[in-house]
mmCIF file of C-alpha atoms in Angstrom:
data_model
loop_
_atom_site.group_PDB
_atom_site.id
_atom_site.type_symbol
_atom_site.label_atom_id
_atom_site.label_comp_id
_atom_site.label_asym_id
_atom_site.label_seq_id
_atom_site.Cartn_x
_atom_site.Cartn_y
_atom_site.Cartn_z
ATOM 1 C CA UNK A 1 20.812 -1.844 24.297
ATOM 2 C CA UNK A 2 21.189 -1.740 20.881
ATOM 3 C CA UNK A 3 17.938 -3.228 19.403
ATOM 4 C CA UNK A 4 16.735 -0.976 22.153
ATOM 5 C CA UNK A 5 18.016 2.383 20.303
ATOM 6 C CA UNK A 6 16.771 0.546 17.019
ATOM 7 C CA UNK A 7 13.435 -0.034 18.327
ATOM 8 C CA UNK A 8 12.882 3.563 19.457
ATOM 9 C CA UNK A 9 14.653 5.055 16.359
ATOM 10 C CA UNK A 10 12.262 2.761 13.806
ATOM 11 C CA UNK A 11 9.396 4.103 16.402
ATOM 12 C CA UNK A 12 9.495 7.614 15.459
ATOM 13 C CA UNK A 13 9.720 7.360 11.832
ATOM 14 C CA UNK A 14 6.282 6.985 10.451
ATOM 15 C CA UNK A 15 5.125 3.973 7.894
ATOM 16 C CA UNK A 16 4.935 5.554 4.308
ATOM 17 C CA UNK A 17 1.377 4.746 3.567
ATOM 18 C CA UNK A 18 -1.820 6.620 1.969
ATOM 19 C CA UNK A 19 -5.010 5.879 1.310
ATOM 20 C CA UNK A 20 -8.550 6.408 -0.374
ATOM 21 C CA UNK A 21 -12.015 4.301 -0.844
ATOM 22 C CA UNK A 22 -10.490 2.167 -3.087
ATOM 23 C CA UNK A 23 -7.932 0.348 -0.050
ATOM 24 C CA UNK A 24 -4.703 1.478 1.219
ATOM 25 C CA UNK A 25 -1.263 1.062 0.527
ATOM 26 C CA UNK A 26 2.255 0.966 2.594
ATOM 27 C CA UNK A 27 5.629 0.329 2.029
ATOM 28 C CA UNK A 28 7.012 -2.814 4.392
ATOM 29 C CA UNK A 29 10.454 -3.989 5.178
ATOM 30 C CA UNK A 30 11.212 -7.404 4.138
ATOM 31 C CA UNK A 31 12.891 -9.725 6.543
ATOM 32 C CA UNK A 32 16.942 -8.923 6.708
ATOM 33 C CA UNK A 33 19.059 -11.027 5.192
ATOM 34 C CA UNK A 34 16.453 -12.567 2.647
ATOM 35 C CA UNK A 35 16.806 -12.835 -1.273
ATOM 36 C CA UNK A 36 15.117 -10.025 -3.441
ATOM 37 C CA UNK A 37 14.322 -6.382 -2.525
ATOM 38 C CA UNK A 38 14.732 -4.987 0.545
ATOM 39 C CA UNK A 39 11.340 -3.135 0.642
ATOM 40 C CA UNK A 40 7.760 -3.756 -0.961
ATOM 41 C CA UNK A 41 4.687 -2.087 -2.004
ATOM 42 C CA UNK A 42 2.276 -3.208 -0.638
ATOM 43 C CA UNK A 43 -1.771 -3.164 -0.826
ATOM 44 C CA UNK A 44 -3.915 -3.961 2.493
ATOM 45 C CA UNK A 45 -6.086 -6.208 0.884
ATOM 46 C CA UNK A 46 -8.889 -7.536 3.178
ATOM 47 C CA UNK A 47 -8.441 -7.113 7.023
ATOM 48 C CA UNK A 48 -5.964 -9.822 7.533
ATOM 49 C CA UNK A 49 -3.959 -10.163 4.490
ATOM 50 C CA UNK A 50 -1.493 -7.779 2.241
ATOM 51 C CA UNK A 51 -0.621 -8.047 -1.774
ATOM 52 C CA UNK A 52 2.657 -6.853 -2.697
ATOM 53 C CA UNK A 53 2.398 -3.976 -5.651
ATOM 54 C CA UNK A 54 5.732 -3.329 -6.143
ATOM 55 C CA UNK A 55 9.390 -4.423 -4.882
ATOM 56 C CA UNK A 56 11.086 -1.610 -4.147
ATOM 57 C CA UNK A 57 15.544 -1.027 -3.565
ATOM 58 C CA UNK A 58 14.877 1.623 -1.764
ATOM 59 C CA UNK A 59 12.340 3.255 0.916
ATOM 60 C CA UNK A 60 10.192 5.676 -1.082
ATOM 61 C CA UNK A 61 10.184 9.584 0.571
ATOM 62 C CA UNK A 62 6.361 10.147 0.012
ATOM 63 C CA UNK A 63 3.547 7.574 -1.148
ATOM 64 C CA UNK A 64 -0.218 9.344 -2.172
ATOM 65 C CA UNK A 65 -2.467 7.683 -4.389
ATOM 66 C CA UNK A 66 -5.478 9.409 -6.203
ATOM 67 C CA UNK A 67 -8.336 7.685 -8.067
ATOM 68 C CA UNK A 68 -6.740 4.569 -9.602
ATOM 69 C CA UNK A 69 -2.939 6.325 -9.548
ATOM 70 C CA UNK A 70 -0.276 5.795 -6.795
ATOM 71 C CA UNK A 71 2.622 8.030 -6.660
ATOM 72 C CA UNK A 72 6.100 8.108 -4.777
ATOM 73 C CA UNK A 73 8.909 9.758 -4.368
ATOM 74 C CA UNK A 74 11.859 7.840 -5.025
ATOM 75 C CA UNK A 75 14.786 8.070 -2.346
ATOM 76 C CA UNK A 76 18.161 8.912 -4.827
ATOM 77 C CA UNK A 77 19.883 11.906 -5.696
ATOM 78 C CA UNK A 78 18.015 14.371 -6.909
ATOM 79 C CA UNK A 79 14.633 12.403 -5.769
ATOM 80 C CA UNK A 80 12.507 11.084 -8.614
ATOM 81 C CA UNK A 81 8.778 11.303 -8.928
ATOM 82 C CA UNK A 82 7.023 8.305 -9.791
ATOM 83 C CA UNK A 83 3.908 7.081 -11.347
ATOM 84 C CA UNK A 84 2.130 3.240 -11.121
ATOM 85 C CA UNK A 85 -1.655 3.074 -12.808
ATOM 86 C CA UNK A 86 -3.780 0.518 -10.987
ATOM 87 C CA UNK A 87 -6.331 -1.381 -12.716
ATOM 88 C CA UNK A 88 -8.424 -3.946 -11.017
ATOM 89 C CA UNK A 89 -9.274 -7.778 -11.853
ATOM 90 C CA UNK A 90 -12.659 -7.840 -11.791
ATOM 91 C CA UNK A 91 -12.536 -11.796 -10.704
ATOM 92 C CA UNK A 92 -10.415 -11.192 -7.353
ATOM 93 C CA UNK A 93 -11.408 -7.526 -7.325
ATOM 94 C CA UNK A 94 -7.549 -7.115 -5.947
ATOM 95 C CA UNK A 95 -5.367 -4.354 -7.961
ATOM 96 C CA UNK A 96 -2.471 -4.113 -9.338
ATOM 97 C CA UNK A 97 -0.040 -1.744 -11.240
ATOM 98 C CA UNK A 98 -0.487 -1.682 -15.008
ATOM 99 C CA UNK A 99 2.107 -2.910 -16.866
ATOM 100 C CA UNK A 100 2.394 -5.280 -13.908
ATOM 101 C CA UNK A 101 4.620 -4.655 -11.333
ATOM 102 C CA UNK A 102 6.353 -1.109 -12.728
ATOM 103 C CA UNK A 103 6.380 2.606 -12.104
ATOM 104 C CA UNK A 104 6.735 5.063 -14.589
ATOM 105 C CA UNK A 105 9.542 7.836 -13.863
ATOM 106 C CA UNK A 106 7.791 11.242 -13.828
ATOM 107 C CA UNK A 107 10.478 13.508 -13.545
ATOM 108 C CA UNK A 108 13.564 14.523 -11.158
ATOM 109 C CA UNK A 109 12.773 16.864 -8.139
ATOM 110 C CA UNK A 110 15.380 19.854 -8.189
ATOM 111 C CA UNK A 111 14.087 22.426 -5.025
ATOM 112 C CA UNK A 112 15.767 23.180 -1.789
ATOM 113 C CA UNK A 113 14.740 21.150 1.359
ATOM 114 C CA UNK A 114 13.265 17.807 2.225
ATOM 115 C CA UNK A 115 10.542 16.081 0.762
ATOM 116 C CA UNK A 116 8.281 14.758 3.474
ATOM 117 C CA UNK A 117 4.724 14.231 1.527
ATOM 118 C CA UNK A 118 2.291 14.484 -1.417
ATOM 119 C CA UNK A 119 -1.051 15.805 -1.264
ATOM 120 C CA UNK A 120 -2.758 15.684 -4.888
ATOM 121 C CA UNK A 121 -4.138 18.528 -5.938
ATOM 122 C CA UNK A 122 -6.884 18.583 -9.340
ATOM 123 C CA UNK A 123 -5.192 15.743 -10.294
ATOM 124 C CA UNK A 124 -1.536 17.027 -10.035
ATOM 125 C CA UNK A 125 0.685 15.954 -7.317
ATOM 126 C CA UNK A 126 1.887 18.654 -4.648
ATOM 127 C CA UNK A 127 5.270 18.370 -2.807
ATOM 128 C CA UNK A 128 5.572 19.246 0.988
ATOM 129 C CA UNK A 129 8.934 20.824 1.376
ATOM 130 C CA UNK A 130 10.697 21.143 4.757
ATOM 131 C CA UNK A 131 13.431 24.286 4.701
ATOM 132 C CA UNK A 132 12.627 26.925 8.036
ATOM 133 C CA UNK A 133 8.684 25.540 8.063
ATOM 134 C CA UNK A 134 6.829 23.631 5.917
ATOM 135 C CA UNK A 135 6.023 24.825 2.014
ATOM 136 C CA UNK A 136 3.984 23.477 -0.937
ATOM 137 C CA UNK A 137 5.242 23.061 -4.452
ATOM 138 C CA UNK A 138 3.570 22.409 -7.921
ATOM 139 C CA UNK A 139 6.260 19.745 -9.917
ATOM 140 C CA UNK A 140 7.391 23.206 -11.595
ATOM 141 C CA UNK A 141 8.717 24.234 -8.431
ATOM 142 C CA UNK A 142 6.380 27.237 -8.295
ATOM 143 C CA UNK A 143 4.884 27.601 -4.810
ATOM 144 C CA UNK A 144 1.400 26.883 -4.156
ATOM 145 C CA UNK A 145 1.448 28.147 -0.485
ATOM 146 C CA UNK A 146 3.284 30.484 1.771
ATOM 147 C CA UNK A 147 5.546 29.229 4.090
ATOM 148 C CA UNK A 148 4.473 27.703 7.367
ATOM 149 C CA UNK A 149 7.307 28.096 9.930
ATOM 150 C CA UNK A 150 7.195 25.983 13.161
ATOM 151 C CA UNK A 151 9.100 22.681 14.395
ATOM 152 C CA UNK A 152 6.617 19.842 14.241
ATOM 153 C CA UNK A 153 3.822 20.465 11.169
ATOM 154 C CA UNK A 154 1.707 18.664 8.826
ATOM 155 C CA UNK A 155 0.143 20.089 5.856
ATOM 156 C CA UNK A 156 -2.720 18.606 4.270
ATOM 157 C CA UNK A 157 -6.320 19.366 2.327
ATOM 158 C CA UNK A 158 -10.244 19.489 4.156
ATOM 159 C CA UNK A 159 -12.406 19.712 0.981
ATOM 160 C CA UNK A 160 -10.705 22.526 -1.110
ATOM 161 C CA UNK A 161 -8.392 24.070 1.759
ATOM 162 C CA UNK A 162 -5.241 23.907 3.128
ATOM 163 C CA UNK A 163 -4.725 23.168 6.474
ATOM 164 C CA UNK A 164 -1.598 22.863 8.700
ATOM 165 C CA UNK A 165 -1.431 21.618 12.313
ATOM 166 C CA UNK A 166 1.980 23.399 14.295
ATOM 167 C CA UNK A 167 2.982 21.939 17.564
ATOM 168 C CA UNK A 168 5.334 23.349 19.917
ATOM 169 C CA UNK A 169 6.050 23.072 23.151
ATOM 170 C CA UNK A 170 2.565 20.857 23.567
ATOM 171 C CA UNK A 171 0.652 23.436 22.117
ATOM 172 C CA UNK A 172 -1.147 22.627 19.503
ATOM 173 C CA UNK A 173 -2.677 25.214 16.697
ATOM 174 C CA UNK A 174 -4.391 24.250 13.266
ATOM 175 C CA UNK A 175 -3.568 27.352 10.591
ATOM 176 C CA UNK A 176 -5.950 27.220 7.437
ATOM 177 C CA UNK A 177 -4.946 29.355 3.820
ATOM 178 C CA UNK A 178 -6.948 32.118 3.746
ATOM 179 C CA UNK A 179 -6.704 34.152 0.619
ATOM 180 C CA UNK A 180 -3.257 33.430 0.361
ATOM 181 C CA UNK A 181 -2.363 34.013 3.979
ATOM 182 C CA UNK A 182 -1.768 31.333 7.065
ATOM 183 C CA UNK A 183 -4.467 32.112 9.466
ATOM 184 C CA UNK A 184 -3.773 30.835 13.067
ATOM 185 C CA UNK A 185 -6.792 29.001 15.242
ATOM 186 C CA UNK A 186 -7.232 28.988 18.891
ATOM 187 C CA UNK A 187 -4.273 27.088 20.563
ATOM 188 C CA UNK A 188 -4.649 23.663 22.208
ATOM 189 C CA UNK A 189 -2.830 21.912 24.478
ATOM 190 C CA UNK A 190 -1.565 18.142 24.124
ATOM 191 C CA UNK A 191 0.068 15.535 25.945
ATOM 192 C CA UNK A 192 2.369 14.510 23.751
ATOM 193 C CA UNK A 193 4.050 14.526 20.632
ATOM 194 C CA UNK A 194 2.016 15.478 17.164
ATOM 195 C CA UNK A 195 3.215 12.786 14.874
ATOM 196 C CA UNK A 196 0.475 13.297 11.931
ATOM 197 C CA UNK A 197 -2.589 14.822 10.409
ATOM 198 C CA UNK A 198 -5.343 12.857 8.774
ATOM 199 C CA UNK A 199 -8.281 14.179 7.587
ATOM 200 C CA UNK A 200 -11.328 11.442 7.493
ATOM 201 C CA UNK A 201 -15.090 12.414 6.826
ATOM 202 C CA UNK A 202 -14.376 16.006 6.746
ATOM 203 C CA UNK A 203 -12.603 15.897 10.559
ATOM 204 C CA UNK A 204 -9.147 16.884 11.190
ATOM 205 C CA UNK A 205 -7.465 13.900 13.080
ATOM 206 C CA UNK A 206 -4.158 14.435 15.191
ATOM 207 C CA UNK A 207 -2.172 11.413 16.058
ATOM 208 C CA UNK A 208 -0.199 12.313 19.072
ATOM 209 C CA UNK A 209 2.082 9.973 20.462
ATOM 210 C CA UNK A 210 2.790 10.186 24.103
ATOM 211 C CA UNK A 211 5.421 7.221 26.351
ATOM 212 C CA UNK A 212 4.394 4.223 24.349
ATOM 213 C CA UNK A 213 0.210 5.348 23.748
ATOM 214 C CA UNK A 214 -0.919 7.021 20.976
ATOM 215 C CA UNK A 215 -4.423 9.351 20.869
ATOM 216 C CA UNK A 216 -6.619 9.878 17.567
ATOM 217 C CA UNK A 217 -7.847 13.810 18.577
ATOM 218 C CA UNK A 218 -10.462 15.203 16.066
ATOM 219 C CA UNK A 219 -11.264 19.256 15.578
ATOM 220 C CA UNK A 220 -15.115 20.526 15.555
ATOM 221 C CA UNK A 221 -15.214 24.372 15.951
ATOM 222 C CA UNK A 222 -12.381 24.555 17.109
ATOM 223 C CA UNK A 223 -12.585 22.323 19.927
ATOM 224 C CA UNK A 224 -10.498 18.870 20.372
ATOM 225 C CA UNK A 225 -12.555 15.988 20.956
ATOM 226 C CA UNK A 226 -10.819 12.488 21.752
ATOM 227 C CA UNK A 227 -11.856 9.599 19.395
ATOM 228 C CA UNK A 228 -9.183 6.919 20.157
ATOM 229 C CA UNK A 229 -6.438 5.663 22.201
ATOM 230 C CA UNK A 230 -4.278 2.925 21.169
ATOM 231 C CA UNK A 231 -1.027 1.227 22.228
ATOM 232 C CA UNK A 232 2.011 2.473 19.998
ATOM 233 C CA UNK A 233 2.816 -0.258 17.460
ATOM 234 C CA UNK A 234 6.389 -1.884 17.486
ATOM 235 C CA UNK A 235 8.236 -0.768 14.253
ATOM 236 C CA UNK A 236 6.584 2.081 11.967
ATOM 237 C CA UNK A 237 3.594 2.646 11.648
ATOM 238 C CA UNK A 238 0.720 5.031 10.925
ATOM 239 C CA UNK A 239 -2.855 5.599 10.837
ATOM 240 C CA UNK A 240 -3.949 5.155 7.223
ATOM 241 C CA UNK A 241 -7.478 7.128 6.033
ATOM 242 C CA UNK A 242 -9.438 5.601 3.563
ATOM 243 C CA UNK A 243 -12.852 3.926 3.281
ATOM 244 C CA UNK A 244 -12.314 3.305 7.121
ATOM 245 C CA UNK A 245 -9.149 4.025 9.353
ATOM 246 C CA UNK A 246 -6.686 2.072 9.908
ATOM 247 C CA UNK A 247 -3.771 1.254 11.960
ATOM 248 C CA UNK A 248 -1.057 -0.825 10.188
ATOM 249 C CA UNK A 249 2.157 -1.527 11.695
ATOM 250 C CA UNK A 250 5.455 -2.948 10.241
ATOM 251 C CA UNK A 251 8.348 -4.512 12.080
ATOM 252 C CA UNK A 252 11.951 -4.101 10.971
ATOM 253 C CA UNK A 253 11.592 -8.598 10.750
ATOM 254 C CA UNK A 254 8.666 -7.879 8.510
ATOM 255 C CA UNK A 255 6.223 -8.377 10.691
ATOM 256 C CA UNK A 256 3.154 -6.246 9.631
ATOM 257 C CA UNK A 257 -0.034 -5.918 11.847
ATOM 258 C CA UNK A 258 -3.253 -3.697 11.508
ATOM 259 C CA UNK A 259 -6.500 -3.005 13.414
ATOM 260 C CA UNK A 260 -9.448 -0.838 12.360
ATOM 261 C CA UNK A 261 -9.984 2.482 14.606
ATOM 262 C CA UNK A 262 -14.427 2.678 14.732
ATOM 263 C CA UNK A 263 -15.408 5.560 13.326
ATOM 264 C CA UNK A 264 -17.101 7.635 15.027
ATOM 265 C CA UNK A 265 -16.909 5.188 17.927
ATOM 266 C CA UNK A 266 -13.347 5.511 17.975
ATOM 267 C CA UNK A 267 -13.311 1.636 19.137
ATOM 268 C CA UNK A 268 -10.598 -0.522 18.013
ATOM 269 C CA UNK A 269 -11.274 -4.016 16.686
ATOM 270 C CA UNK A 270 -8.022 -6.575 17.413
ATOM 271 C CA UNK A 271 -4.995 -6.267 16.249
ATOM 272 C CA UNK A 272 -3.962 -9.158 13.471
ATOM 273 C CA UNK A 273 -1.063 -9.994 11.510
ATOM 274 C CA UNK A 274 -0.974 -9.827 8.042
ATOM 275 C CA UNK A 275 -0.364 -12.625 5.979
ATOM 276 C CA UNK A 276 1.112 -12.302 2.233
ATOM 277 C CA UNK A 277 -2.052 -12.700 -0.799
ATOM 278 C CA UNK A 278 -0.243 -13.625 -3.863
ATOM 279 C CA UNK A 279 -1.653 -12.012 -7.034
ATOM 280 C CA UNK A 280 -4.017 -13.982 -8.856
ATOM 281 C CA UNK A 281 -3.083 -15.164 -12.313
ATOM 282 C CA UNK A 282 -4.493 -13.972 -15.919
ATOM 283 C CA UNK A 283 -6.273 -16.472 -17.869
ATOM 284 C CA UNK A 284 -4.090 -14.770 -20.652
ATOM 285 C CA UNK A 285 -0.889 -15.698 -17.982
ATOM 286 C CA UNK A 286 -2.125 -18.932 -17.075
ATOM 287 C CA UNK A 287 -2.270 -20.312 -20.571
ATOM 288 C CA UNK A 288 0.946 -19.098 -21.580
ATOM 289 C CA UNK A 289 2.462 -20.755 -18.668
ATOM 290 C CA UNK A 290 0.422 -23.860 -19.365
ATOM 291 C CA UNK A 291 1.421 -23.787 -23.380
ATOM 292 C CA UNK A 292 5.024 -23.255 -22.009
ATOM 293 C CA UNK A 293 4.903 -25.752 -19.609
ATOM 294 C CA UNK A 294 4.034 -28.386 -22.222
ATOM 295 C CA UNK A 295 6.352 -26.891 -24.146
ATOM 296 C CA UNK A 296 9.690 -27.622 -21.930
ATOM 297 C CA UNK A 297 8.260 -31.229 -21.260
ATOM 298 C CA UNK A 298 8.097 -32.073 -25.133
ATOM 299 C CA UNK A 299 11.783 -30.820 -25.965
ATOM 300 C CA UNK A 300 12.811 -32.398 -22.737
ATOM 301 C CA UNK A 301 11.585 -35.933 -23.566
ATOM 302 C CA UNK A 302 12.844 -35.535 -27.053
ATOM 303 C CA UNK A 303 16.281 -34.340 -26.260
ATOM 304 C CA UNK A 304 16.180 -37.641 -23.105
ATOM 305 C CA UNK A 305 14.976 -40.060 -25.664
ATOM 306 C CA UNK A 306 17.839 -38.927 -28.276
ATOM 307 C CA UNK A 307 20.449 -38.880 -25.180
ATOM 308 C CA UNK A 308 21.194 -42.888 -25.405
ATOM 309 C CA UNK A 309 21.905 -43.026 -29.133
ATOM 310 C CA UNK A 310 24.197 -40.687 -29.062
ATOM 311 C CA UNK A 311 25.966 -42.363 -26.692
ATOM 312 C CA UNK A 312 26.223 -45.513 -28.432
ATOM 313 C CA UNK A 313 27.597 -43.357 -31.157
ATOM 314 C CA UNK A 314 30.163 -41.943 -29.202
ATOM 315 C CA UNK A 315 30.962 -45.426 -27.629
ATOM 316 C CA UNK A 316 31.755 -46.791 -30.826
#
């Protein structure tokens, strides 16, 4: 009964992830109980495999990543806004944060409400704010949109507006800023529960969970067409939007799976389990470890070959 409350519990809370047409990144729960941080980083890298970016102590609040830049929100008190540049090894063609494996602190985030995304905005990060609807903030805590008031919303961009999808009561409405104002669309109905928005080749995409299936819905003039059904994942997960879209699930075990949603054929290719890619090393790295290497052996045969005299020393 338990795992069973677990289970759903993990279920509704989405995967942090974000992506672009460089790959796509989400944050994974390592396996309880092991040695080392309890959360990672992580880039999908290829269709079957993941690199790990960054260990993490805690669960980051928000995850976006623009151009060659990912940025979190760190889960402490006040939140802090983080920074990790990627650059890219042009042998493996993987990436990876630069200096390796750290975030720069940006700034603490003092505003009323809860954090639940970033969106960036010409090249500055905007925070979603939660407090009676859903809000937009610059890092100066000016807003940078009216408030949006309804129970379940998402807030993101379509080319250079702002778009929110409300749901309530299985109704579903998409509001665009207009001139500084929220204007309401036609309203929709849905089976289900709207759990995100994603915005892929200039199409809104809802992700509506309903028992234990999940629909991709797209928006063209105002009308909802259906581009993919799926079975809900085990664990979190999310749909991730980048140079294709993708499904990646993590278990609270660490288990982490993803499949590819066809676009626009909304077919799904299997689902897989990711394995772990281990960064590759710098010929810079490699020959310091080499040098070192030789290094230890040197001052260990000279301190093993000196061990015996001394002893005879002592002996006498």
């Amino acid at each position: 009964m338990i795992a069973f409350v677990i289970a759903s519990v993990l279920a509704t809370q989405p995967l942090i992830s974000t992506g672009n047409d460089l790959g796509g990144w989400f944050v994974r729960d390592t396996e309880p109980g092991g040695i080392g941080p309890q959360h990672e980083l992580c880039q999908l890298f290829d269709h079957d495999q993941y690199q790990v970016v960054l260990p993490l102590a805690k669960r980051p609040i928000a995850l976006a990543v623009h151009d060659q830049t990912l940025w979190f929100v760190g889960a402490s008190d006040p939140p802090v806004l983080y920074r990790a540049r990627l650059v890219e090894n042009q042998a493996t063609g993987d990436l990876r944060t630069d200096p390796r494996g750290r975030a720069v602190a940006v700034s603490p985030l003092e505003m009323d409400g809860v954090i639940r995304d970033i969106v960036i905005l010409q090249d500055n990060p905007v925070l979603i704010v939660e407090n009676e609807g859903i809000q937009c903030f610059d890092l100066g805590g000016n807003a940078v949109t009216p408030n949006l008031p309804g129970e379940e919303i998402h807030v993101s961009r379509l080319g250079d507006k702002w778009i929110g999808a409300v749901s309530n009561s299985h109704a579903l409405t998409l509001h665009t800023l207009d001139d500084g104002l929220w204007q309401m669309g036609k309203s929709h109905e849905i089976d289900g529960k709207l759990q995100d928005l994603v915005v892929h080749d200039g199409w809104p995409l809802f992700i509506v969970g309903h028992e234990n299936a999940v629909d991709v819905i797209g928006m063209q003039q105002e009308r909802l067409v259906k581009i993919a059904s799926f079975p809900q994942p085990s664990g979190r997960w999310s749909v991730v939007e980048g140079e294709a879209l993708r499904v990646i699930g993590v278990e609270r075990n660490g288990t982490t799976t993803a499949f590819e949603i066809g676009w626009p054929s909304g077919n799904n290719t299997d689902r897989v389990e990711l394995t772990e890619q281990f960064g590759s090393i710098e010929p810079v790295e490699l020959t310091l470890m080499i040098v070192t290497t030789v290094i230890f052996f040197v001052l260990a045969t000279i301190i093993l070959s000196r061990k015996p005299k001394n002893m005879k020393k002592n002996s006498r």
